[in-house]
Tab-separated table of C-alpha atoms in Angstrom:
chain	number	residue	atom	x	y	z
A	84	MET	CA	-24.125	-21.080	-18.859
A	85	ALA	CA	-20.582	-19.512	-20.381
A	86	THR	CA	-17.621	-21.765	-20.976
A	87	TYR	CA	-14.509	-20.097	-19.650
A	88	LYS	CA	-10.811	-20.657	-22.354
A	89	PHE	CA	-7.482	-21.959	-21.378
A	90	MET	CA	-4.880	-19.545	-23.051
A	91	ILE	CA	-1.923	-20.450	-24.542
A	92	ASP	CA	0.939	-17.335	-26.455
A	93	GLY	CA	-1.387	-14.487	-25.441
A	94	LYS	CA	-4.852	-15.952	-27.129
A	95	LEU	CA	-8.233	-17.926	-25.313
A	96	MET	CA	-7.365	-20.955	-26.979
A	97	ASP	CA	-11.359	-22.961	-27.203
A	98	SER	CA	-11.995	-26.922	-26.599
A	99	GLU	CA	-14.258	-29.219	-28.521
A	100	GLN	CA	-14.889	-31.225	-24.425
A	101	SER	CA	-15.339	-29.230	-21.890
A	102	PHE	CA	-16.280	-30.190	-17.766
A	103	GLU	CA	-18.709	-28.890	-15.783
A	104	VAL	CA	-18.421	-27.136	-12.277
A	105	ARG	CA	-19.966	-26.705	-9.019
A	106	ASN	CA	-20.480	-24.352	-6.314
A	107	PRO	CA	-19.531	-26.565	-3.117
A	108	ALA	CA	-22.270	-24.562	-1.024
A	109	THR	CA	-25.156	-25.103	-2.969
A	110	GLY	CA	-24.144	-27.999	-5.715
A	111	GLU	CA	-25.348	-25.661	-8.574
A	112	VAL	CA	-23.783	-25.261	-11.723
A	113	ILE	CA	-21.480	-21.864	-12.360
A	114	GLY	CA	-19.967	-22.442	-15.397
A	115	SER	CA	-17.582	-24.605	-17.500
A	116	ALA	CA	-14.463	-24.787	-18.938
A	117	ALA	CA	-12.682	-25.349	-21.858
A	118	VAL	CA	-10.524	-29.515	-22.266
A	119	SER	CA	-7.249	-29.185	-23.371
A	120	THR	CA	-5.926	-31.336	-25.321
A	121	PRO	CA	-2.444	-33.425	-25.590
A	122	ALA	CA	-2.122	-30.987	-28.838
A	123	ASP	CA	-3.220	-27.980	-26.611
A	124	VAL	CA	0.173	-29.106	-23.334
A	125	GLU	CA	2.433	-28.938	-26.437
A	126	ARG	CA	1.316	-25.982	-28.317
A	127	ALA	CA	1.769	-24.187	-24.750
A	128	VAL	CA	5.059	-25.531	-23.543
A	129	GLN	CA	6.546	-24.693	-26.853
A	130	SER	CA	5.073	-21.516	-26.924
A	131	ALA	CA	5.894	-20.826	-23.260
A	132	LYS	CA	10.016	-22.311	-24.780
A	133	ALA	CA	9.814	-19.477	-27.681
A	134	ALA	CA	9.293	-16.735	-25.425
A	135	GLN	CA	11.522	-17.662	-22.562
A	136	LYS	CA	14.864	-16.368	-24.261
A	137	SER	CA	13.384	-13.001	-25.031
A	138	TRP	CA	11.494	-13.021	-21.966
A	139	ALA	CA	14.765	-13.578	-19.581
A	140	ALA	CA	16.539	-10.960	-22.198
A	141	LYS	CA	15.484	-8.156	-20.530
A	142	SER	CA	16.938	-6.599	-17.620
A	143	ASP	CA	15.394	-7.042	-13.870
A	144	GLU	CA	14.505	-3.688	-13.512
A	145	ASP	CA	11.946	-4.465	-16.529
A	146	ARG	CA	11.076	-7.128	-15.434
A	147	LYS	CA	10.014	-5.744	-11.733
A	148	LYS	CA	7.905	-3.128	-12.974
A	149	ILE	CA	5.582	-5.654	-15.147
A	150	LEU	CA	5.724	-8.169	-12.216
A	151	LEU	CA	4.299	-5.038	-10.356
A	152	ASP	CA	2.130	-3.895	-13.246
A	153	VAL	CA	0.667	-7.344	-13.202
A	154	ALA	CA	-0.193	-6.356	-8.948
A	155	GLN	CA	-1.908	-4.205	-9.718
A	156	VAL	CA	-4.080	-5.856	-12.101
A	157	LEU	CA	-4.446	-8.167	-9.744
A	158	ASN	CA	-5.630	-5.524	-6.930
A	159	ASP	CA	-7.993	-3.983	-9.187
A	160	ASN	CA	-10.171	-6.986	-10.329
A	161	ALA	CA	-10.213	-8.886	-6.628
A	162	ALA	CA	-13.337	-8.407	-6.141
A	163	TYR	CA	-14.782	-10.378	-9.011
A	164	LEU	CA	-11.031	-13.198	-8.584
A	165	ALA	CA	-12.441	-13.589	-5.443
A	166	GLU	CA	-16.352	-14.124	-6.240
A	167	TRP	CA	-14.722	-16.767	-8.452
A	168	ILE	CA	-12.212	-18.206	-5.845
A	169	THR	CA	-15.905	-18.104	-3.104
A	170	LYS	CA	-18.131	-19.571	-5.985
A	171	GLU	CA	-15.608	-22.878	-7.289
A	172	GLN	CA	-13.558	-23.553	-3.667
A	173	GLY	CA	-16.420	-22.348	-1.086
A	174	LYS	CA	-14.412	-20.182	1.536
A	175	PRO	CA	-16.195	-16.561	2.132
A	176	LEU	CA	-15.837	-13.594	1.282
A	177	ALA	CA	-14.870	-11.955	4.380
A	178	GLY	CA	-12.916	-13.104	7.235
A	179	PRO	CA	-9.510	-15.081	6.111
A	180	GLY	CA	-11.396	-16.046	3.148
A	181	SER	CA	-11.679	-15.267	-0.315
A	182	LEU	CA	-10.612	-11.667	-0.174
A	183	PHE	CA	-7.864	-11.902	1.934
A	184	GLU	CA	-6.619	-15.011	-0.841
A	185	MET	CA	-6.504	-11.967	-3.509
A	186	GLN	CA	-4.936	-9.402	-0.834
A	187	ALA	CA	-2.273	-12.383	-1.428
A	188	CYS	CA	-1.827	-12.908	-4.651
A	189	VAL	CA	-1.106	-8.645	-4.916
A	190	GLY	CA	1.354	-9.129	-1.925
A	191	TRP	CA	2.799	-12.676	-3.730
A	192	THR	CA	3.436	-10.917	-6.544
A	193	GLN	CA	5.122	-7.702	-5.388
A	194	VAL	CA	7.779	-9.400	-3.202
A	195	PRO	CA	9.225	-10.832	-5.937
A	196	ALA	CA	9.602	-8.428	-7.971
A	197	SER	CA	11.151	-6.355	-5.069
A	198	LEU	CA	14.205	-9.015	-5.110
A	199	ASP	CA	17.369	-9.215	-6.874
A	200	LEU	CA	20.205	-12.041	-6.846
A	201	PRO	CA	23.188	-10.579	-7.002
A	202	VAL	CA	25.936	-11.716	-8.040
A	203	GLU	CA	28.102	-13.561	-5.592
A	204	VAL	CA	31.627	-13.854	-5.424
A	205	VAL	CA	32.619	-16.797	-3.647
A	206	PHE	CA	35.972	-17.326	-3.804
A	207	GLU	CA	38.922	-14.991	-4.507
A	208	ASP	CA	42.494	-15.007	-3.791
A	209	ASP	CA	45.876	-13.654	-6.328
A	210	THR	CA	45.661	-16.557	-8.713
A	211	ARG	CA	41.262	-16.017	-9.091
A	212	ARG	CA	38.414	-15.034	-9.108
A	213	ASP	CA	34.815	-17.361	-8.969
A	214	GLU	CA	31.665	-15.438	-8.947
A	215	LEU	CA	28.210	-17.303	-8.664
A	216	HIS	CA	25.209	-16.364	-10.991
A	217	ARG	CA	22.197	-17.121	-10.798
A	218	LYS	CA	19.701	-18.095	-14.324
A	219	PRO	CA	16.227	-19.004	-15.495
A	220	LEU	CA	16.011	-22.657	-15.523
A	221	GLY	CA	14.263	-22.167	-18.404
A	222	VAL	CA	10.250	-23.223	-19.205
A	223	VAL	CA	8.028	-23.725	-15.803
A	224	GLY	CA	5.929	-26.430	-15.688
A	225	ALA	CA	3.130	-25.251	-12.169
A	226	ILE	CA	0.457	-27.841	-10.863
A	227	SER	CA	-1.543	-25.435	-8.369
A	228	PRO	CA	-4.366	-27.016	-5.911
A	229	TRP	CA	-8.009	-26.060	-4.907
A	230	ASN	CA	-7.121	-25.327	-1.588
A	231	TRP	CA	-5.967	-22.074	-2.126
A	232	PRO	CA	-6.747	-21.793	-6.099
A	233	LEU	CA	-5.159	-18.427	-6.748
A	234	MET	CA	-2.565	-17.824	-3.893
A	235	ILE	CA	-0.573	-20.622	-4.605
A	236	ALA	CA	-1.226	-20.729	-8.400
A	237	ILE	CA	0.030	-17.590	-7.647
A	238	TRP	CA	3.294	-18.765	-5.361
A	239	GLN	CA	4.830	-20.792	-8.235
A	240	ILE	CA	4.162	-17.585	-10.953
A	241	ALA	CA	5.590	-14.631	-10.029
A	242	PRO	CA	9.104	-16.118	-8.952
A	243	SER	CA	9.112	-17.767	-11.737
A	244	LEU	CA	8.719	-14.932	-13.948
A	245	ARG	CA	10.908	-12.306	-11.925
A	246	ALA	CA	13.580	-14.867	-12.543
A	247	GLY	CA	13.684	-14.877	-16.712
A	248	ASN	CA	11.379	-18.209	-15.898
A	249	THR	CA	8.270	-18.871	-18.391
A	250	VAL	CA	5.378	-20.416	-16.586
A	251	VAL	CA	2.445	-22.831	-18.579
A	252	LEU	CA	-0.138	-23.394	-15.395
A	253	LYS	CA	-2.442	-26.797	-14.386
A	254	PRO	CA	-5.021	-25.894	-11.599
A	255	SER	CA	-7.088	-28.637	-9.569
A	256	GLU	CA	-10.210	-29.508	-11.888
A	257	TYR	CA	-12.073	-28.564	-9.019
A	258	THR	CA	-10.845	-24.855	-9.266
A	259	THR	CA	-10.563	-24.229	-12.911
A	260	ILE	CA	-12.421	-20.755	-13.688
A	261	GLY	CA	-11.899	-18.547	-11.134
A	262	THR	CA	-7.563	-19.605	-12.345
A	263	LEU	CA	-8.452	-19.367	-15.812
A	264	GLU	CA	-9.885	-15.644	-15.184
A	265	MET	CA	-6.826	-14.587	-13.139
A	266	VAL	CA	-3.778	-16.108	-16.369
A	267	ARG	CA	-6.725	-13.587	-18.585
A	268	LEU	CA	-6.343	-10.937	-16.880
A	269	MET	CA	-2.465	-11.020	-15.932
A	270	ASN	CA	-2.323	-11.396	-20.336
A	271	THR	CA	-3.770	-8.059	-20.067
A	272	VAL	CA	0.252	-6.628	-19.687
A	273	LEU	CA	2.642	-9.790	-19.338
A	274	PRO	CA	3.526	-10.684	-23.014
A	275	ALA	CA	2.609	-12.683	-25.297
A	276	GLY	CA	3.335	-16.746	-24.873
A	277	VAL	CA	5.390	-15.725	-20.803
A	278	LEU	CA	2.047	-17.021	-18.970
A	279	ASN	CA	0.000	-20.180	-20.708
A	280	VAL	CA	-2.744	-22.350	-18.601
A	281	VAL	CA	-3.810	-25.200	-19.159
A	282	SER	CA	-7.179	-27.322	-18.532
A	283	GLY	CA	-8.629	-30.805	-17.508
A	284	ASP	CA	-7.979	-33.587	-15.240
A	285	GLY	CA	-4.890	-34.794	-13.969
A	286	SER	CA	-4.392	-36.337	-17.429
A	287	ILE	CA	-3.097	-32.808	-17.925
A	288	GLY	CA	-1.139	-32.671	-15.547
A	289	ALA	CA	1.424	-35.516	-16.370
A	290	LEU	CA	1.804	-34.981	-19.413
A	291	LEU	CA	2.903	-31.364	-18.809
A	292	ILE	CA	5.178	-33.563	-16.168
A	293	GLU	CA	6.389	-35.244	-19.056
A	294	ASN	CA	6.897	-33.484	-21.204
A	295	LYS	CA	10.961	-33.169	-22.153
A	296	ASP	CA	11.124	-29.307	-22.869
A	297	VAL	CA	9.870	-28.735	-19.155
A	298	ASN	CA	12.588	-27.434	-16.873
A	299	LYS	CA	11.440	-26.989	-13.617
A	300	ILE	CA	7.956	-28.125	-11.929
A	301	MET	CA	6.194	-26.782	-8.932
A	302	PHE	CA	3.390	-28.840	-6.783
A	303	THR	CA	1.718	-28.054	-3.750
A	304	GLY	CA	-1.426	-31.369	-3.351
A	305	SER	CA	-1.202	-34.322	-1.884
A	306	THR	CA	1.681	-36.536	-0.934
A	307	LYS	CA	0.879	-39.891	-3.491
A	308	THR	CA	1.002	-37.314	-6.591
A	309	GLY	CA	3.794	-35.654	-5.489
A	310	ARG	CA	5.363	-39.389	-6.053
A	311	LYS	CA	3.628	-40.362	-8.779
A	312	ILE	CA	5.723	-36.722	-10.501
A	313	ILE	CA	9.047	-38.086	-8.972
A	314	ASP	CA	8.875	-40.669	-11.102
A	315	ALA	CA	7.291	-38.559	-13.885
A	316	SER	CA	9.700	-36.483	-14.375
A	317	LYS	CA	12.660	-38.681	-14.486
A	318	GLY	CA	12.747	-38.804	-18.909
A	319	ASN	CA	13.300	-34.795	-18.663
A	320	MET	CA	15.354	-34.128	-15.493
A	321	ALA	CA	13.139	-31.680	-14.199
A	322	ARG	CA	14.405	-30.178	-11.046
A	323	LEU	CA	11.505	-30.377	-8.489
A	324	THR	CA	9.746	-28.107	-5.816
A	325	LEU	CA	7.505	-30.294	-3.722
A	326	GLU	CA	4.784	-28.552	-1.003
A	327	CYS	CA	3.014	-32.527	-0.431
A	328	GLY	CA	0.604	-33.265	2.261
A	329	GLY	CA	0.535	-32.139	6.579
A	330	ASN	CA	0.102	-33.663	9.723
A	331	ASP	CA	0.730	-30.889	11.453
A	332	PRO	CA	0.558	-31.337	15.196
A	333	ALA	CA	0.109	-28.864	17.909
A	334	ILE	CA	1.079	-28.539	21.284
A	335	VAL	CA	0.174	-26.244	24.396
A	336	LEU	CA	2.655	-26.323	27.035
A	337	PRO	CA	1.945	-26.842	30.290
A	338	GLY	CA	0.108	-23.512	32.521
A	339	THR	CA	-0.375	-21.970	29.438
A	340	ASP	CA	-3.468	-19.492	29.423
A	341	ALA	CA	-6.300	-21.467	26.987
A	342	ALA	CA	-8.771	-18.355	26.996
A	343	LYS	CA	-5.653	-16.080	25.894
A	344	ILE	CA	-4.746	-18.363	23.015
A	345	ALA	CA	-7.652	-20.253	22.191
A	346	GLY	CA	-9.061	-17.476	19.025
A	347	ASP	CA	-5.442	-17.606	17.319
A	348	LEU	CA	-5.491	-22.186	17.672
A	349	PHE	CA	-9.275	-21.956	16.064
A	350	TRP	CA	-7.801	-20.175	13.954
A	351	GLY	CA	-4.609	-21.947	12.962
A	352	ALA	CA	-6.667	-25.291	12.496
A	353	PHE	CA	-9.975	-24.291	10.631
A	354	ILE	CA	-8.940	-21.559	8.477
A	355	ASN	CA	-10.390	-22.449	4.680
A	356	MET	CA	-12.441	-24.833	6.894
A	357	GLY	CA	-9.536	-27.006	7.165
A	358	GLN	CA	-8.424	-27.290	3.906
A	359	THR	CA	-4.421	-25.930	3.886
A	360	CYS	CA	-1.869	-28.208	4.006
A	361	ALA	CA	-0.172	-26.292	7.573
A	362	CYS	CA	-2.618	-26.210	9.436
A	363	ALA	CA	-2.854	-27.254	12.909
A	364	LYS	CA	-4.447	-30.768	12.697
A	365	ARG	CA	-3.436	-32.412	15.678
A	366	LEU	CA	-3.216	-30.410	18.530
A	367	TYR	CA	-1.636	-31.874	22.448
A	368	VAL	CA	-2.604	-30.175	25.594
A	369	HIS	CA	-1.342	-31.563	29.277
A	370	GLU	CA	-3.677	-33.437	31.107
A	371	ASN	CA	-3.790	-31.344	34.287
A	372	ASP	CA	-5.477	-28.077	31.100
A	373	TYR	CA	-7.280	-30.499	28.899
A	374	GLU	CA	-10.538	-29.995	29.049
A	375	ALA	CA	-9.543	-26.094	29.958
A	376	VAL	CA	-8.384	-25.707	26.628
A	377	ILE	CA	-11.623	-28.088	25.112
A	378	GLY	CA	-13.948	-25.820	26.490
A	379	ALA	CA	-11.888	-22.316	25.351
A	380	LEU	CA	-12.317	-24.395	21.334
A	381	ASP	CA	-15.621	-24.729	21.733
A	382	ALA	CA	-16.072	-21.649	23.047
A	383	VAL	CA	-14.869	-19.409	19.864
A	384	ALA	CA	-16.206	-22.603	17.647
A	385	ALA	CA	-19.695	-21.660	19.772
A	386	GLN	CA	-19.451	-18.071	17.342
A	387	MET	CA	-18.586	-19.046	13.870
A	388	PRO	CA	-21.395	-18.342	11.675
A	389	MET	CA	-20.839	-21.342	8.287
A	390	GLY	CA	-22.901	-21.554	5.318
A	391	ASN	CA	-22.438	-20.294	1.670
A	392	GLY	CA	-19.194	-17.385	1.722
A	393	LEU	CA	-21.711	-15.237	-0.181
A	394	SER	CA	-23.362	-13.820	2.590
A	395	GLU	CA	-23.384	-11.804	4.375
A	396	GLY	CA	-20.807	-12.210	8.539
A	397	ILE	CA	-20.133	-15.725	7.133
A	398	VAL	CA	-17.132	-16.816	8.374
A	399	LEU	CA	-16.777	-21.030	7.645
A	400	GLY	CA	-17.822	-22.687	4.199
A	401	PRO	CA	-17.907	-25.895	2.787
A	402	VAL	CA	-15.793	-29.395	2.057
A	403	GLN	CA	-14.708	-28.136	-0.752
A	404	ASN	CA	-15.151	-31.814	-2.753
A	405	LYS	CA	-17.298	-34.454	-2.289
A	406	MET	CA	-14.085	-37.013	-1.722
A	407	GLN	CA	-12.878	-34.736	0.294
A	408	PHE	CA	-16.326	-34.492	2.553
A	409	ASP	CA	-15.996	-38.545	2.613
A	410	ILE	CA	-11.811	-38.681	3.848
A	411	VAL	CA	-14.009	-36.245	6.346
A	412	LYS	CA	-16.980	-37.977	7.665
A	413	GLY	CA	-14.763	-41.714	8.033
A	414	LEU	CA	-11.719	-40.199	9.519
A	415	VAL	CA	-14.709	-39.119	12.026
A	416	ASP	CA	-16.539	-42.118	12.108
A	417	ASP	CA	-13.726	-44.530	12.674
A	418	ALA	CA	-13.196	-42.202	15.679
A	419	LYS	CA	-16.416	-42.508	16.705
A	420	ALA	CA	-16.300	-46.451	17.020
A	421	ASN	CA	-12.872	-46.340	18.287
A	422	GLY	CA	-14.180	-44.559	21.612
A	423	ALA	CA	-13.238	-40.882	21.291
A	424	ARG	CA	-15.586	-38.511	22.955
A	425	ILE	CA	-17.476	-35.638	20.828
A	426	VAL	CA	-17.491	-31.848	22.065
A	427	ARG	CA	-18.531	-30.801	18.338
A	428	GLY	CA	-19.597	-31.500	15.495
A	429	GLY	CA	-19.582	-35.332	14.870
A	430	GLU	CA	-21.925	-35.137	11.938
A	431	PRO	CA	-22.731	-33.660	8.185
A	432	LEU	CA	-25.439	-31.007	8.128
A	433	GLY	CA	-27.206	-32.054	5.090
A	434	GLY	CA	-28.704	-29.819	2.530
A	435	ASP	CA	-27.075	-29.610	-0.874
A	436	GLY	CA	-23.570	-28.333	-0.117
A	437	TYR	CA	-20.452	-30.007	1.393
A	438	PHE	CA	-21.293	-29.038	5.162
A	439	TYR	CA	-19.353	-30.072	7.408
A	440	PRO	CA	-19.574	-28.743	11.255
A	441	ILE	CA	-16.549	-27.456	13.282
A	442	THR	CA	-15.819	-30.998	14.884
A	443	LEU	CA	-13.581	-30.801	18.111
A	444	VAL	CA	-13.063	-34.454	19.283
A	445	ALA	CA	-11.405	-35.740	22.254
A	446	ASP	CA	-10.072	-38.786	24.318
A	447	ILE	CA	-8.350	-40.246	21.400
A	448	ASP	CA	-4.288	-41.057	21.207
A	449	ASN	CA	-1.891	-41.242	18.163
A	450	GLY	CA	-2.970	-44.890	16.114
A	451	THR	CA	-6.378	-43.982	15.628
A	452	ARG	CA	-6.967	-42.704	11.978
A	453	LEU	CA	-7.984	-39.315	12.980
A	454	VAL	CA	-4.312	-38.775	14.231
A	455	ASP	CA	-2.218	-40.361	11.750
A	456	GLU	CA	-3.671	-39.191	8.558
A	457	GLU	CA	-4.480	-36.022	7.091
A	458	GLN	CA	-8.008	-34.483	7.224
A	459	PHE	CA	-7.366	-31.454	5.470
A	460	GLY	CA	-11.285	-30.587	6.271
A	461	PRO	CA	-13.322	-29.802	9.482
A	462	VAL	CA	-11.794	-31.259	12.051
A	463	LEU	CA	-9.384	-31.446	15.151
A	464	PRO	CA	-8.309	-34.354	18.005
A	465	ILE	CA	-7.146	-32.873	20.693
A	466	ILE	CA	-4.339	-35.838	22.145
A	467	LYS	CA	-3.622	-35.508	26.553
A	468	TYR	CA	-0.636	-35.961	27.408
A	469	LYS	CA	2.172	-36.350	30.765
A	470	THR	CA	4.593	-34.970	29.641
A	471	ILE	CA	6.132	-32.675	27.343
A	472	GLU	CA	8.794	-34.913	26.164
A	473	GLU	CA	5.567	-37.256	25.127
A	474	ALA	CA	3.979	-34.629	23.616
A	475	ILE	CA	7.533	-34.480	21.191
A	476	GLU	CA	7.819	-38.123	20.841
A	477	LYS	CA	3.892	-38.234	19.720
A	478	ALA	CA	3.813	-35.208	17.487
A	479	ASN	CA	7.648	-36.507	15.323
A	480	ASP	CA	5.273	-40.153	15.616
A	481	SER	CA	4.479	-38.907	11.554
A	482	GLU	CA	5.745	-39.341	8.002
A	483	SER	CA	4.902	-35.884	7.153
A	484	GLY	CA	6.521	-32.954	8.997
A	485	LEU	CA	5.458	-29.440	6.976
A	486	GLY	CA	4.473	-27.386	9.714
A	487	ALA	CA	4.202	-27.212	13.624
A	488	SER	CA	3.527	-24.605	16.785
A	489	VAL	CA	4.118	-24.250	19.892
A	490	TRP	CA	1.776	-22.242	22.752
A	491	GLY	CA	2.914	-21.100	25.746
A	492	THR	CA	4.246	-18.144	28.320
A	493	ASP	CA	7.578	-19.508	28.501
A	494	LEU	CA	9.466	-18.455	25.186
A	495	ASN	CA	12.502	-19.967	26.328
A	496	GLU	CA	11.381	-23.009	26.524
A	497	ALA	CA	8.686	-22.862	23.645
A	498	ALA	CA	11.889	-22.695	21.767
A	499	ARG	CA	13.911	-25.632	23.145
A	500	VAL	CA	10.491	-27.710	22.236
A	501	ALA	CA	10.413	-26.063	18.702
A	502	LYS	CA	14.053	-27.036	17.730
A	503	GLN	CA	13.109	-30.903	18.293
A	504	ILE	CA	10.176	-31.107	16.132
A	505	VAL	CA	10.822	-32.678	12.888
A	506	SER	CA	9.733	-30.221	10.681
A	507	GLY	CA	9.583	-27.506	7.936
A	508	THR	CA	8.846	-24.262	10.316
A	509	VAL	CA	7.986	-24.832	13.645
A	510	TRP	CA	5.402	-21.346	15.282
A	511	ILE	CA	5.734	-20.103	17.988
A	512	ASN	CA	2.268	-19.292	19.927
A	513	GLN	CA	0.982	-18.574	16.290
A	514	HIS	CA	0.176	-21.472	12.948
A	515	GLY	CA	0.639	-21.459	8.845
A	516	ALA	CA	1.824	-17.858	9.955
A	517	ILE	CA	3.580	-17.570	6.207
A	518	HIS	CA	5.137	-14.229	4.934
A	519	PRO	CA	6.383	-13.859	1.044
A	520	MET	CA	10.040	-13.513	2.671
A	521	VAL	CA	10.190	-16.742	5.327
A	522	PRO	CA	11.173	-19.295	3.049
A	523	PHE	CA	8.250	-22.840	4.122
A	524	GLY	CA	9.258	-26.217	2.802
A	525	GLY	CA	8.501	-29.488	4.070
A	526	ALA	CA	10.605	-32.188	5.764
A	527	LYS	CA	9.740	-35.805	5.708
A	528	ASP	CA	7.491	-36.954	3.320
A	529	SER	CA	6.054	-32.909	3.246
A	530	GLY	CA	7.986	-32.289	0.320
A	531	TYR	CA	10.946	-31.101	-0.385
A	532	GLY	CA	12.159	-27.298	-1.298
A	533	VAL	CA	11.675	-23.838	-0.923
A	534	GLU	CA	9.316	-21.828	-2.066
A	535	PHE	CA	9.427	-17.108	-0.785
A	536	GLY	CA	11.374	-14.776	-0.440
A	537	VAL	CA	15.001	-15.169	-1.621
A	538	GLU	CA	15.586	-18.873	-0.933
A	539	GLY	CA	12.610	-18.996	-3.440
A	540	LEU	CA	13.672	-17.043	-5.895
A	541	LYS	CA	16.514	-19.238	-6.478
A	542	ALA	CA	14.702	-22.606	-6.221
A	543	VAL	CA	14.240	-20.985	-10.038
A	544	THR	CA	17.237	-20.574	-10.989
A	545	GLN	CA	20.533	-22.430	-12.015
A	546	PRO	CA	23.515	-21.719	-10.382
A	547	GLN	CA	25.950	-21.124	-13.087
A	548	ILE	CA	29.610	-20.617	-11.829
A	549	ILE	CA	32.221	-18.203	-13.950
A	550	SER	CA	35.663	-18.798	-12.828
A	551	ILE	CA	38.646	-16.196	-14.184
A	552	LYS	CA	42.079	-16.340	-13.533
A	553	LYS	CA	43.831	-13.756	-13.021
C-alpha cells in the first residue's frame, strides 16, 4: 500500500510515521499518508516565508498566468483527483459529486486569476492625494476540512496566491491523500515554496496556527475549532477568515407549489449527504402546505440511489467518518424518543460503510436537538408554522448564521422575509448556490470574514495608505 508524501519547498517529504486512510463506503484501507513533525511545520512556514518576497515581486500578469496554468493542471488531472475524492470522502463521481467538485476547483482558480485590485484614490483636494494600495499579507496558513476537501482548499489557496501571498496548507486527516496529490500536481507549475502542505492530526494544524511567521489563517470547519483558532492565533496576531458551522433554515412561504420546488429543495438539503456547512438543515413549512411538501420531498428522495460512489448511477454516498455517523444517528434517535415522526429512513443501513439513509423527520419543533444542533448529515427536520412571523422568529432562533433560504412565487414577499433573517447569505428559491464572484461568509457563530470575488481577494491583503502632500 502506497504512502503519500507531503511537500515543502517543492520537494516531496517522507516521515517515519504514517496513518491509514480508509474508504468510508467500504471500510478498506486505500493508502497511507506521512505524518509531518513539528520541525516539518516550521520548515514549511520558513519555505513559504522565503519564497513570498520573490512571488510578490512578480507582476500581476505573471501571477495570473501561473494561476491559469494551475487551473489547466487541475483540469487535466480532474478524473484522477475526483477518484481520490470519492475513495476518501465518499461522495459519488456522478451528479453533484467528485467530478463536480473538480470542476469547481478549476473555476475557483480561474476567477481569482481574472481579478484586479487597482489603486484607489480615497481622497484628493488641492493640498493632498490619498491612495489605498493592497499589499500581500505574507504567509497564509490554510486549514481545510473533510467535506469538500479539494474545493475548499482551492478557495483558500487561489486568492492567497493571486494576491502575492504564499501558503502552507494542512488538510483534514480524514481526507489527506487527494489533497497531497493535488498540491503535488500544482507544484509542477508553481515556483518552489509558494505552496507547501503538511499532514497529520489537529496538533499539526495547531502548530501552523501558532507559528509566529504565519500572517493570515483561513479555516473552514466547526465553530468549536474556530474558537480554538481565535485563541491560538493571539501570539502572532494573524488575520483570520473563519467559515464555521451552519444550521441553515429554509422557509417555504404559504401557497408555494411543493412539486415545483421539491427537486431544488432536496439538493439544497442533501448535496454531499448534507455534509455541507451551507446545506438547508431546518425546513419551516406553513401548516396548510405541510403534508404536501413532505410528500413531494419524499417522492424525490425515493428516486435517489445510494451506494459506493465509484459505481455507475450512484448519486448519494456514505457519511464520511464514524464520528459524524454517530452524531447523525444520535440526533435521529433523540428525535424519535421525543415523539417525532420518521417519514423516511431513520435507521443505519448496515454493512461495512457509514451508510445512513436520507431521513425526513416531521412533527418536530425548535427546542429539540435535531433542530437546534447542526446534524451535518442526511437528515432534515421539517417544522410546521402558523404565521410567517413565527417562521422568521424560529429561523433566527439559532447561534449559527451562515446561510438561509426563502421559497415562494411572490418574490417581493420572499425578499421581505429574507431581509429579516440573520445570516451571511439568504437565497431565494435556491439554497447553497455559491458563486466564485459573490462574497460568502457567516454571521453570529458561523465565523467572520468573507471569501470569493473581489471582497474575498481583499481579505488576503493588507490595505496601505500612501498620503501625498501636494
